[in-house]
Amino acid sequence: MHDFRYVGKKLYCEGVAIDSLVRKFGTPLYVYSQRTLTRHFQRLDGALAPVKHLVCFAMKSNSNQSVLRTLANLGSGFDIVSGGELQRVIAAGGDPRKCVFAGVGKSEAEIEFALRRGVYSFNAESEPELQRINRVAARLNKVAPVAVRVNPDVEAHTHAKITTGTYENKFGVTFEQVEGVYARASRLKHLRLRGVQMHIGSQITQVTPFEQAVRKVLPLAERLKARYGIEFFSIGGGLGIVYQPALASGAADWWQRAAARGVLTPERYAQRLVPLLQPLGLRILIEPGRFISGNAGILVARVEYVKRTGQKNFIIVDAAMNDLIRPAFYDAYHEIVPVTRRGGALLSSDVVGPVCESGDYFCKDRPLPKVAEGDCLALLSAGAYGFVMASNYNTRSLAAEVMVHGRQAAVVRERQPVKDIWAGERLAPWLK
Ligand code: LLP
């Protein structure tokens, strides 16, 4: 569900025409809908209402200050993966006591900073990490709240680069070893065993892998509660969204149609998981990123050239893989629609960027409306893992970001001035 739809021939975000944003702010341009963000958060939060719970937005998916503030205002917690993310979320008004700190490589400095700020829990991914957290806490004369990330060895049926819950990857502690790890951690004086955590992967579009993982970890969570008095069970993030056309459109009956087609909805997710989790009596944490931010954003690009070569029709736009890397990196599908609809026949086209890599494409051989130089295209569902994965490759500026709220629109990140790209560079003294 989202708030990007056509009014007549023009694509709108909530009450604002995208072409008016392009005129004011230029392209490439990320546009976020505050209403979509809000609805997605509330929908998930509401579906989990029967259990004591906290939604911790995975801010790695979109960490713009205005996005974070929107969610913090709704009571969201945050899943953070670096000291930088903790600083960022505090700057946006987020509450560290609602933050869980994940990641396999937390540095001493990051642990110290998070301890001083009082995060809710460190989600530890190895025994050496637990020992390090204990050491840092001892030095600060503190007790660190920790959970161990257990790897349930469940196949998530998603893209190989975003599967995390099997023994093939670096995440968490194996199911067989985890109770030994808790036993040894319970003897470390500066740790408090606060919870248990799992996360099986990202863009999971069926409930079954989540259910399998919860069923597997549930008896463990019960034993840890009895033995160490843990108070929470984090079931991770990973809820998938719809990227494909038709369903990705913002029709009013979106959820009903999605449910009829077996798409993962918050209700379907909660209906299967809440009855399992309720008897446990633990606080349930969930760490969705993409589910909240994915369909809440688009990337708008302008057509620079239309180039025909033999059989191919290339639409060369001013956005590139440095702005949105998902198609190049994961073969990800993003629906592409014109900012102004003109009708007419569809033409099989490749939409590509100006970067000097053949991987720099947004789609291949896709039937798209005919476009001309100066027209604009919108890449949908770009609100998660879009801007946050952008780079300066080819000395291209980071795009501007705009947030829309009803009929209002504001720049929430200015376009990066080109000179800022090398501002931190210095000439070696012997070259001067
Ligand atoms: N919790 C943990 C421990 C995670 O590692 C992640 C994502 C999440 C929560 C949030 O996952 P989500 O709900 O957004 O699926 N760049 C990739 C996705 C990488 C996900 C990394 N971890 C992409 O563009 O598809």
Coordinates of C-alpha atoms in Angstrom, one line a residue, residues 68-416:
L68 CA 13.4 8.7 11.8
R69 CA 11.5 11.6 13.4
T70 CA 8.2 10.5 11.8
L71 CA 8.7 7.0 13.3
A72 CA 10.0 8.2 16.7
N73 CA 6.9 10.4 17.0
L74 CA 4.8 7.3 16.5
G75 CA 6.6 5.5 19.4
S76 CA 8.9 3.4 17.3
G77 CA 12.1 1.9 18.6
F78 CA 15.1 1.4 16.3
D79 CA 17.3 -1.5 15.2
I80 CA 20.8 0.0 14.8
V81 CA 24.0 -1.5 13.4
S82 CA 26.7 1.0 14.1
G83 CA 27.7 3.8 16.4
G84 CA 26.9 6.2 13.5
E85 CA 23.3 5.0 13.4
L86 CA 23.0 5.5 17.1
Q87 CA 24.2 9.1 16.8
R88 CA 21.9 9.7 13.9
V89 CA 18.8 8.4 15.6
I90 CA 19.6 10.4 18.8
A91 CA 20.0 13.5 16.5
A92 CA 16.5 12.7 15.1
G93 CA 14.9 12.5 18.5
G94 CA 14.8 8.7 18.9
D95 CA 15.1 7.2 22.3
P96 CA 18.3 5.1 22.9
R97 CA 16.3 3.0 25.5
K98 CA 14.2 1.8 22.6
C99 CA 17.3 0.8 20.5
V100 CA 18.7 -2.6 19.9
F101 CA 22.2 -2.8 18.6
A102 CA 22.8 -5.6 16.1
G103 CA 25.8 -6.5 13.9
V104 CA 28.7 -9.0 13.9
G105 CA 31.5 -6.5 14.3
K106 CA 30.8 -4.0 17.0
S107 CA 34.0 -2.1 17.9
E108 CA 35.0 -1.2 21.5
A109 CA 34.3 2.4 20.9
E110 CA 30.8 1.6 19.6
I111 CA 30.0 -0.6 22.5
E112 CA 31.2 2.1 24.9
F113 CA 29.1 4.7 23.3
A114 CA 26.0 2.5 23.2
L115 CA 26.5 1.6 26.9
R116 CA 26.8 5.2 27.9
R117 CA 23.7 6.1 26.0
G118 CA 21.8 3.2 27.6
V119 CA 20.5 1.1 24.6
Y120 CA 17.8 -1.4 25.4
S121 CA 20.0 -4.4 24.3
F122 CA 23.1 -5.5 22.5
N123 CA 22.1 -8.3 20.1
A124 CA 25.4 -10.2 20.3
E125 CA 26.5 -12.4 17.4
S126 CA 29.4 -14.3 19.0
E127 CA 31.0 -15.3 22.2
P128 CA 34.1 -13.1 21.7
E129 CA 31.7 -10.2 21.3
L130 CA 29.9 -11.1 24.6
Q131 CA 33.4 -11.1 26.3
R132 CA 34.2 -7.7 24.8
I133 CA 30.9 -6.2 25.9
N134 CA 31.5 -7.6 29.4
R135 CA 35.0 -6.1 29.5
V136 CA 33.9 -2.6 28.3
A137 CA 31.0 -2.6 30.8
A138 CA 33.4 -3.6 33.6
R139 CA 35.7 -0.7 32.7
L140 CA 32.7 1.7 32.8
N141 CA 31.4 0.1 36.0
K142 CA 28.1 -0.8 34.2
V143 CA 26.0 -3.8 33.5
A144 CA 25.3 -4.3 29.8
P145 CA 21.9 -5.7 28.7
V146 CA 22.5 -8.4 26.1
A147 CA 20.6 -10.9 23.9
V148 CA 22.3 -13.5 21.8
R149 CA 21.3 -13.8 18.1
V150 CA 20.5 -17.4 17.5
N151 CA 20.8 -18.7 14.0
P152 CA 17.8 -21.1 13.6
D153 CA 19.1 -22.6 10.3
V154 CA 15.9 -22.0 8.5
E155 CA 15.7 -21.5 4.7
A156 CA 14.1 -18.1 4.0
H157 CA 13.6 -18.6 0.3
T158 CA 14.8 -15.2 -0.7
H159 CA 17.8 -13.8 -2.6
A160 CA 21.1 -15.4 -1.6
K161 CA 22.7 -12.0 -0.7
I162 CA 20.0 -11.3 1.9
T163 CA 19.5 -14.7 3.5
T164 CA 20.9 -14.7 7.0
G165 CA 19.3 -17.6 8.9
T166 CA 21.2 -20.6 7.7
Y167 CA 24.6 -21.9 8.7
E168 CA 26.1 -20.9 5.4
N169 CA 26.5 -17.3 6.6
K170 CA 28.3 -15.2 9.2
F171 CA 25.3 -14.3 11.4
G172 CA 24.4 -15.4 14.9
V173 CA 25.3 -18.4 17.1
T174 CA 24.3 -21.8 15.9
F175 CA 21.2 -23.3 17.5
E176 CA 23.3 -26.2 18.9
Q177 CA 25.8 -23.9 20.6
V178 CA 23.6 -21.2 21.9
E179 CA 22.6 -22.6 25.3
G180 CA 26.3 -23.2 26.1
V181 CA 27.0 -19.6 25.2
Y182 CA 24.2 -18.3 27.5
A183 CA 25.5 -20.5 30.4
R184 CA 29.0 -19.1 30.0
A185 CA 27.7 -15.5 29.6
S186 CA 25.6 -15.9 32.7
R187 CA 28.9 -16.1 34.7
L188 CA 30.1 -12.7 33.3
K189 CA 29.4 -10.2 36.0
H190 CA 28.9 -7.2 33.8
L191 CA 26.3 -8.7 31.5
R192 CA 22.5 -9.0 32.1
L193 CA 20.9 -11.6 29.9
R194 CA 17.9 -9.6 28.7
G195 CA 16.6 -11.5 25.7
V196 CA 17.1 -13.7 22.7
Q197 CA 17.1 -12.6 19.1
M198 CA 16.8 -14.1 15.6
H199 CA 16.6 -12.8 12.0
I200 CA 16.4 -15.1 9.1
G201 CA 16.7 -12.8 6.1
S202 CA 15.1 -10.0 4.1
Q203 CA 12.4 -9.6 1.6
I204 CA 10.6 -12.8 2.8
T205 CA 7.2 -12.9 1.2
Q206 CA 5.7 -15.9 2.9
V207 CA 4.8 -16.4 6.6
T208 CA 5.9 -20.0 6.7
P209 CA 9.7 -19.4 7.1
F210 CA 8.9 -17.0 10.0
E211 CA 6.6 -19.5 11.5
Q212 CA 9.2 -22.3 11.2
A213 CA 11.9 -20.2 12.8
V214 CA 9.6 -19.1 15.7
R215 CA 8.5 -22.7 16.3
K216 CA 12.1 -23.7 16.4
V217 CA 13.3 -21.0 18.8
L218 CA 10.2 -20.9 21.1
P219 CA 11.2 -23.8 23.4
L220 CA 14.7 -22.2 23.7
A221 CA 13.1 -18.9 24.6
E222 CA 11.0 -20.7 27.3
R223 CA 14.1 -22.3 28.8
L224 CA 16.1 -19.1 28.7
K225 CA 13.2 -17.3 30.5
A226 CA 13.0 -20.0 33.2
R227 CA 16.8 -20.1 33.7
Y228 CA 17.9 -16.5 33.3
G229 CA 14.8 -14.5 33.5
I230 CA 15.1 -13.0 30.0
E231 CA 12.3 -10.5 29.2
F232 CA 12.2 -10.3 25.4
F233 CA 12.2 -12.3 22.2
S234 CA 13.1 -10.4 19.1
I235 CA 11.8 -12.2 16.0
G236 CA 13.8 -10.0 13.7
G237 CA 12.7 -8.2 10.5
G238 CA 12.6 -9.3 6.9
L239 CA 8.9 -8.9 6.0
G240 CA 8.8 -8.6 2.3
I241 CA 6.9 -6.1 0.2
V242 CA 5.4 -6.1 -3.3
Y243 CA 7.7 -4.8 -6.0
Q244 CA 5.8 -6.1 -9.0
P245 CA 3.4 -4.0 -11.0
A246 CA -0.3 -3.8 -10.5
L247 CA 0.0 -4.7 -6.9
A248 CA 2.6 -2.1 -6.3
S249 CA 0.1 0.5 -7.4
G250 CA -1.6 2.6 -4.7
A251 CA -5.2 1.4 -5.2
A252 CA -7.5 1.9 -2.3
D253 CA -8.3 -1.8 -2.0
W254 CA -4.6 -2.8 -2.1
W255 CA -4.5 -4.8 1.0
Q256 CA -7.6 -6.9 0.1
R257 CA -6.3 -7.6 -3.3
A258 CA -2.8 -8.4 -1.8
A259 CA -4.3 -10.8 0.8
A260 CA -6.3 -12.5 -2.0
R261 CA -3.1 -13.2 -3.8
G262 CA -1.4 -14.6 -0.8
V263 CA 0.9 -11.6 -0.2
L264 CA 2.4 -11.2 3.2
T265 CA 0.2 -8.7 5.1
P266 CA 0.7 -7.6 8.7
E267 CA -2.5 -9.3 9.7
R268 CA -1.5 -12.6 8.0
Y269 CA 1.9 -12.4 9.7
A270 CA 0.3 -11.6 13.1
Q271 CA -2.5 -14.2 12.8
R272 CA 0.1 -17.0 12.4
L273 CA 2.7 -15.8 14.9
V274 CA 0.8 -14.1 17.7
P275 CA -0.9 -17.3 18.9
L276 CA 2.5 -19.0 19.1
L277 CA 4.1 -16.0 20.9
Q278 CA 1.3 -15.0 23.3
P279 CA 1.7 -18.0 25.8
L280 CA 5.4 -17.2 26.1
G281 CA 4.7 -14.1 28.1
L282 CA 7.8 -12.3 26.8
R283 CA 8.0 -8.9 25.3
I284 CA 8.1 -9.4 21.5
L285 CA 10.4 -7.2 19.4
I286 CA 10.3 -7.0 15.7
E287 CA 12.8 -5.2 13.4
P288 CA 11.2 -4.4 10.1
G289 CA 13.0 -2.0 7.7
R290 CA 11.7 -2.5 4.2
F291 CA 8.1 -3.2 5.2
I292 CA 7.8 0.3 6.7
S293 CA 10.0 2.3 4.3
G294 CA 10.1 0.3 1.0
N295 CA 6.9 1.4 -0.7
A296 CA 7.0 4.8 1.0
G297 CA 9.6 6.2 -1.4
I298 CA 10.3 6.6 -5.1
L299 CA 13.3 7.7 -7.1
V300 CA 12.6 10.2 -9.9
A301 CA 14.9 10.4 -12.9
R302 CA 14.9 12.5 -16.1
V303 CA 15.4 11.1 -19.5
E304 CA 18.6 12.4 -21.0
Y305 CA 18.6 10.4 -24.3
V306 CA 16.7 7.7 -26.1
K307 CA 19.1 5.6 -28.1
R308 CA 18.1 2.8 -30.5
T309 CA 20.7 0.3 -31.4
G310 CA 19.7 -2.6 -33.6
Q311 CA 16.9 -4.4 -31.7
K312 CA 17.3 -2.4 -28.5
N313 CA 15.7 0.7 -27.2
F314 CA 17.8 2.3 -24.4
I315 CA 16.3 5.0 -22.2
I316 CA 19.3 6.8 -20.7
V317 CA 18.3 8.6 -17.5
D318 CA 20.1 10.9 -15.1
A319 CA 19.9 8.5 -12.1
A320 CA 22.3 5.6 -12.0
M321 CA 23.5 2.6 -10.0
N322 CA 25.2 5.0 -7.6
D323 CA 21.7 6.3 -6.6
L324 CA 19.9 3.0 -6.5
I325 CA 22.1 -0.1 -6.6
R326 CA 19.4 -2.8 -6.0
P327 CA 18.9 -3.8 -9.7
A328 CA 22.6 -4.0 -10.3
F329 CA 23.4 -5.8 -7.0
Y330 CA 20.4 -8.1 -6.5
D331 CA 18.8 -8.2 -9.9
A332 CA 16.0 -6.4 -8.1
Y333 CA 12.8 -5.4 -9.8
H334 CA 11.5 -1.9 -9.4
E335 CA 8.4 -0.8 -11.2
I336 CA 9.1 2.1 -13.5
V337 CA 6.3 4.5 -14.4
P338 CA 6.1 7.9 -16.2
V339 CA 5.7 11.0 -14.1
T340 CA 3.3 12.2 -16.8
R341 CA 1.2 9.6 -18.6
R342 CA 0.9 10.0 -22.4
G343 CA -0.7 6.8 -23.4
G344 CA 0.2 5.0 -26.7
A345 CA 1.9 1.7 -27.4
L346 CA 4.5 0.1 -25.1
L347 CA 8.0 -0.4 -26.3
S348 CA 10.4 -3.0 -25.0
S349 CA 13.1 -0.9 -23.4
D350 CA 16.2 -0.9 -21.1
V351 CA 16.4 1.9 -18.6
V352 CA 20.0 2.6 -17.9
G353 CA 22.1 5.2 -16.1
P354 CA 25.2 7.2 -17.2
V355 CA 27.7 5.2 -15.1
C356 CA 30.5 3.4 -17.0
E357 CA 29.4 -0.2 -16.1
S358 CA 27.2 -2.5 -18.0
G359 CA 25.6 -3.4 -14.7
D360 CA 24.3 0.2 -14.5
Y361 CA 20.7 -0.6 -15.5
F362 CA 17.3 -0.3 -13.8
C363 CA 15.5 -2.8 -16.1
K364 CA 16.0 -4.8 -19.3
D365 CA 13.7 -5.5 -22.2
R366 CA 10.7 -4.2 -20.2
P367 CA 7.6 -2.9 -22.0
L368 CA 7.4 0.8 -21.2
P369 CA 5.5 3.7 -22.6
K370 CA 7.5 5.7 -25.2
V371 CA 9.4 8.6 -23.7
A372 CA 11.4 11.5 -25.0
E373 CA 14.3 13.6 -23.8
G374 CA 13.2 15.7 -20.8
D375 CA 10.4 13.3 -19.7
C376 CA 10.6 12.0 -16.1
L377 CA 10.3 8.4 -14.9
A378 CA 9.6 7.2 -11.3
L379 CA 11.2 4.1 -9.9
L380 CA 8.8 2.8 -7.3
S381 CA 9.4 1.0 -4.0
A382 CA 12.7 2.8 -3.6
G383 CA 12.2 3.9 0.0
A384 CA 14.2 1.1 1.5
Y385 CA 17.9 0.4 0.7
G386 CA 17.8 3.2 -1.9
F387 CA 19.4 6.4 -0.8
V388 CA 21.2 4.7 2.1
M389 CA 23.2 2.5 -0.3
A390 CA 24.0 5.4 -2.6
S391 CA 27.6 6.3 -3.4
N392 CA 29.7 8.9 -5.1
Y393 CA 30.9 6.5 -7.8
N394 CA 31.8 8.4 -11.0
T395 CA 32.0 11.6 -8.8
R396 CA 28.2 11.8 -8.9
S397 CA 26.5 13.8 -6.2
L398 CA 24.2 12.1 -3.7
A399 CA 20.6 12.9 -4.8
A400 CA 18.2 15.2 -2.9
E401 CA 15.5 13.8 -0.8
V402 CA 12.0 15.3 -0.3
M403 CA 9.3 14.4 2.1
V404 CA 5.6 15.0 1.4
H405 CA 2.9 15.4 4.0
G406 CA -0.6 16.0 2.5
R407 CA -0.1 19.1 0.2
Q408 CA 3.2 20.1 1.8
A409 CA 6.6 19.1 0.5
A410 CA 10.0 19.8 2.0
V411 CA 13.6 19.1 1.1
V412 CA 14.8 16.7 3.8
R413 CA 18.3 16.4 2.4
E414 CA 19.8 18.9 0.0
R415 CA 21.5 17.7 -3.2
Q416 CA 25.2 17.2 -2.4

